[in-house]
XYZ file of C-alpha atoms in Angstrom:
232
model
C -27.251 -0.305 25.525
C -23.620 -0.411 26.617
C -21.075 -0.136 23.865
C -19.169 -3.367 23.189
C -15.537 -3.228 24.242
C -13.081 -3.286 21.354
C -10.995 -6.429 20.937
C -7.251 -6.341 21.687
C -4.960 -4.989 18.975
C -1.443 -6.200 18.148
C 0.437 -3.029 17.231
C 3.108 -3.523 14.547
C 4.516 0.002 14.451
C 8.134 -0.011 15.570
C 11.420 -1.543 14.433
C 11.517 -4.804 12.496
C 14.040 -6.925 10.605
C 14.700 -5.714 7.054
C 16.900 -6.927 4.208
C 17.504 -5.384 0.789
C 17.399 -7.752 -2.172
C 15.097 -10.591 -3.115
C 15.342 -14.180 -1.921
C 12.260 -16.404 -1.582
C 14.073 -18.343 1.162
C 13.269 -15.376 3.407
C 9.690 -16.651 3.583
C 10.813 -19.442 5.932
C 9.420 -18.738 9.433
C 12.369 -20.637 10.969
C 14.942 -18.364 9.315
C 17.218 -16.635 11.823
C 16.853 -12.918 11.077
C 18.431 -11.726 14.327
C 21.420 -10.275 12.430
C 19.286 -8.394 9.915
C 19.297 -4.597 10.136
C 16.273 -3.023 11.819
C 13.992 -0.569 10.086
C 11.286 1.683 11.459
C 7.730 0.851 10.395
C 6.090 2.872 9.020
C 8.848 4.777 7.281
C 10.412 5.232 3.865
C 13.511 3.108 3.148
C 15.654 5.855 1.678
C 14.890 8.309 4.479
C 16.311 5.732 6.909
C 19.499 5.220 4.928
C 18.630 1.931 3.236
C 19.672 1.368 -0.376
C 17.911 -1.254 -2.506
C 19.603 -1.316 -5.946
C 17.513 -4.309 -7.042
C 14.286 -2.492 -6.187
C 13.328 -5.212 -3.689
C 13.296 -5.335 0.075
C 11.885 -7.731 2.668
C 10.435 -7.147 6.120
C 10.146 -9.883 8.718
C 7.644 -8.907 11.383
C 7.350 -11.155 14.436
C 4.264 -11.211 16.665
C 2.455 -13.350 19.220
C -1.276 -13.803 19.543
C -2.575 -12.823 23.011
C -4.978 -15.232 24.748
C -7.946 -12.928 24.097
C -7.512 -13.294 20.326
C -6.916 -17.018 20.113
C -9.549 -18.773 18.046
C -10.665 -15.518 16.376
C -10.346 -14.771 12.661
C -7.619 -12.128 12.449
C -6.526 -9.656 9.786
C -3.471 -7.468 9.344
C -3.478 -3.843 8.216
C -0.036 -2.938 6.861
C -0.956 0.611 5.927
C 0.204 2.064 2.614
C 3.081 0.465 0.723
C 5.145 1.768 -2.167
C 4.910 0.189 -4.606
C 3.838 -3.509 -4.967
C 3.833 -6.174 -2.288
C 3.396 -9.836 -1.484
C 2.744 -11.021 2.081
C 3.385 -14.389 3.732
C 2.331 -15.661 7.153
C 4.531 -18.416 8.586
C 5.630 -19.382 5.076
C 2.202 -19.271 3.395
C 1.145 -16.527 0.998
C -1.880 -14.596 2.295
C -2.151 -11.800 -0.259
C -0.567 -9.074 -2.312
C -1.310 -5.802 -4.078
C 0.046 -4.851 -7.467
C 2.225 -7.026 -9.690
C 5.878 -7.665 -8.901
C 8.491 -8.310 -11.541
C 9.944 -6.662 -14.605
C 6.501 -5.413 -15.674
C 5.644 -4.065 -12.232
C 2.171 -2.699 -11.591
C 2.100 -0.515 -8.522
C -0.413 1.400 -6.481
C 0.219 3.603 -3.463
C -3.374 4.568 -2.769
C -4.629 1.223 -1.436
C -4.370 0.412 2.255
C -3.082 -3.163 2.534
C -5.449 -5.365 4.562
C -5.134 -9.149 4.481
C -6.888 -11.912 6.433
C -4.733 -14.248 8.521
C -6.098 -17.780 7.955
C -6.622 -19.593 11.253
C -4.821 -22.635 9.871
C -1.613 -20.586 9.451
C -1.588 -18.836 12.849
C 0.581 -20.317 15.581
C -1.496 -19.758 18.697
C 1.234 -20.867 21.103
C 4.354 -19.509 19.466
C 6.136 -16.963 17.338
C 4.426 -15.859 14.133
C 6.275 -14.261 11.231
C 4.876 -11.943 8.588
C 7.297 -11.824 5.650
C 6.524 -8.797 3.495
C 8.136 -8.717 0.057
C 8.131 -5.248 -1.504
C 9.237 -4.010 -4.901
C 9.389 -0.267 -5.349
C 9.257 1.812 -8.499
C 12.054 4.365 -8.672
C 9.626 7.271 -8.904
C 7.670 6.196 -5.833
C 8.240 6.081 -2.097
C 9.702 2.858 -0.796
C 8.357 0.320 1.674
C 5.670 0.468 4.365
C 5.501 4.226 4.395
C 2.426 5.348 6.360
C -0.621 4.206 8.233
C -1.077 2.300 11.504
C 0.205 -1.262 10.956
C -1.706 -3.599 13.257
C -3.351 -6.979 13.668
C -6.801 -7.475 15.128
C -10.154 -9.187 14.722
C -10.792 -9.350 10.979
C -14.254 -7.782 11.054
C -13.077 -4.815 13.120
C -9.960 -4.271 11.002
C -11.998 -4.402 7.793
C -14.734 -2.106 9.151
C -12.112 0.530 10.004
C -10.524 0.032 6.585
C -13.875 0.473 4.796
C -14.648 3.642 6.747
C -11.303 5.222 5.860
C -11.667 4.050 2.255
C -15.048 5.758 1.946
C -13.629 9.053 3.207
C -10.680 8.757 0.830
C -12.958 8.064 -2.154
C -15.091 11.069 -1.222
C -12.033 13.319 -1.156
C -10.787 11.908 -4.466
C -14.200 12.557 -6.028
C -14.156 16.171 -4.847
C -10.645 16.741 -6.209
C -11.544 15.084 -9.523
C -14.663 17.217 -9.814
C -12.675 20.391 -9.169
C -10.016 19.448 -11.729
C -12.644 18.627 -14.361
C -14.556 21.847 -13.746
C -11.378 23.932 -14.023
C -10.260 22.114 -17.173
C -13.639 22.583 -18.889
C -13.645 26.251 -17.855
C -10.215 26.725 -19.438
C -11.418 24.890 -22.540
C -14.104 27.551 -22.963
C -11.518 30.306 -22.493
C -9.364 28.858 -25.285
C -11.566 30.678 -27.781
C -9.671 33.789 -26.817
C -6.458 32.223 -28.085
C -4.198 33.646 -25.336
C -0.939 31.612 -25.214
C -0.829 31.430 -21.405
C -4.305 29.865 -21.421
C -3.075 27.115 -23.736
C -0.098 26.436 -21.467
C -2.296 26.258 -18.377
C -4.836 24.081 -20.215
C -2.110 21.621 -21.266
C -0.587 21.538 -17.795
C -3.954 20.886 -16.167
C -4.683 18.129 -18.692
C -1.437 16.400 -17.675
C -2.322 16.735 -13.984
C -5.825 15.401 -14.641
C -4.509 12.439 -16.646
C -1.999 11.524 -13.936
C -4.567 11.903 -11.151
C -7.084 9.660 -12.921
C -4.386 7.117 -13.798
C -3.369 6.782 -10.142
C -6.874 6.333 -8.739
C -7.044 3.087 -6.713
C -10.381 2.212 -8.315
C -8.622 1.567 -11.646
C -6.495 -1.158 -10.040
C -9.508 -2.593 -8.226
C -11.403 -2.810 -11.517
C -8.468 -4.587 -13.167
C -7.775 -1.773 -15.626
C -4.291 -0.939 -14.377
C -2.081 -3.006 -16.665
C 1.674 -2.531 -17.206
C 1.036 -0.911 -20.611
C -1.611 1.446 -19.228
C 0.560 2.413 -16.278
C 3.593 3.210 -18.399
C 1.430 5.237 -20.770
C 0.331 7.401 -17.825
C 3.921 7.861 -16.631
């Protein structure tokens, strides 16, 4: 049987309006952002010369829906964001990852994929994705990597699931290697050599940090502000 042709994709990589700070008025799809600075997506804020003393920054990403996609359920893949985000389509919240605010909960390891409700999509006009991001000082800042795009929801989510499976497999292999090495060093501690103790302690710290940053902990609801700060 012939392979079905893939649906059109709206590529979002490129330069978009960006503003440091935090103002919920920036959700408004009618806001004139033509004078806002432009930032490359994907790309780290600081590497592009942007300073965000408050820890917040907003993207405004404009797009139009081509005729081939009208009437289809769409989804957006924003790639990987540091550190927590909240996303709005034409003024309506469509999702978020992490917790923004003073007790921020962040996660870099989750690819941001959100459905675009049909009721919020303007099929005959300009659409605006307002992306509110709060970064943690020890993390990268903004939409930093991936292939930001909009497409048919099922196709976007299938691609996302496939990449997620490969990432989980790699994380499992790394975790297994770290655990094996740590247990091996634990056995060697009977010898009492000081350098073994140092290496054992260092590896324990690495193992604790690695486990604490696993995306599955956030997905299970275990990544609370207290837990996260204990890891850091």
